[in-house]
Coordinates of C-alpha atoms in Angstrom, one line a residue:
Y30 CA -1.2 7.0 2.1
A31 CA -4.1 4.0 1.5
R32 CA -5.7 4.5 -2.1
E33 CA -9.2 3.3 -3.2
G34 CA -9.8 2.1 -6.0
G35 CA -6.1 0.2 -6.9
P36 CA -2.4 0.8 -6.8
S37 CA -2.3 3.9 -8.0
T38 CA -0.8 7.6 -7.1
K39 CA -3.9 9.2 -9.1
N40 CA -6.7 7.3 -7.2
R41 CA -8.0 9.2 -4.2
S42 CA -6.6 9.0 -0.7
P43 CA -8.9 8.7 2.3
Y44 CA -6.3 8.1 4.9
K45 CA -2.7 8.7 6.0
F46 CA -1.8 5.9 8.4
P47 CA 0.6 6.7 11.5
K48 CA 4.0 6.6 11.7
G49 CA 4.3 2.5 13.3
S50 CA 1.3 1.5 12.4
R51 CA 0.3 -1.7 12.0
I52 CA -1.5 -3.4 8.5
K53 CA -3.0 -6.5 7.5
Y54 CA -2.4 -7.0 3.9
D55 CA -3.3 -10.5 2.2
A56 CA -1.4 -9.2 -1.3
Y57 CA 1.3 -7.4 -2.4
A58 CA 1.4 -5.7 -6.2
H59 CA 3.8 -3.2 -8.6
N60 CA 2.8 -0.8 -10.0
D61 CA 3.2 3.0 -10.9
G62 CA 6.7 3.1 -9.7
Y63 CA 5.3 2.0 -6.4
V64 CA 5.8 -1.6 -4.4
W65 CA 2.1 -2.2 -3.1
I66 CA -0.2 -4.0 -0.4
R67 CA -3.9 -4.9 0.0
Q68 CA -5.5 -4.4 2.9
K69 CA -9.4 -5.7 2.9
R70 CA -11.7 -3.4 4.1
A71 CA -14.6 -4.2 6.8
A72 CA -17.2 -3.0 3.7
G73 CA -15.4 -6.0 1.8
D74 CA -13.6 -3.2 -0.7
Y75 CA -9.7 -2.7 -1.0
W76 CA -7.6 0.3 -0.4
Y77 CA -4.0 0.0 -1.0
I78 CA -0.6 1.2 0.5
P79 CA 2.8 2.2 -0.6
T80 CA 5.2 0.2 1.0
G81 CA 7.9 1.4 -1.0
G82 CA 9.6 2.5 -4.5
S83 CA 9.5 0.0 -7.5
N84 CA 11.0 -0.4 -11.3
G85 CA 8.4 -2.2 -12.4
S86 CA 8.6 -6.0 -10.9
R87 CA 11.5 -5.4 -8.0
R88 CA 11.7 -3.3 -4.5
T89 CA 14.4 -0.3 -5.6
G90 CA 15.6 1.5 -2.1
E91 CA 14.5 -0.1 1.5
A92 CA 10.9 -0.2 2.0
W93 CA 8.6 2.2 4.2
G94 CA 8.2 -0.2 7.1
T95 CA 9.1 -4.2 7.7
F96 CA 6.9 -6.8 6.8
E97 CA 5.9 -10.7 8.5

């Protein structure tokens, strides 16, 4: 689920990516118990997508996808 306004599960979710989606991202962060990637949208705003669990500084468990 993409989130608007920042990397938090409390923020609005405008979109659910289908399984197997390819997402271009420009940054990542550890926040709210997850590792998030940031995707710039055409309008200049951002969506934030969780990619797996985090302890605040390191990934915990397996990533939800592969990253290049």
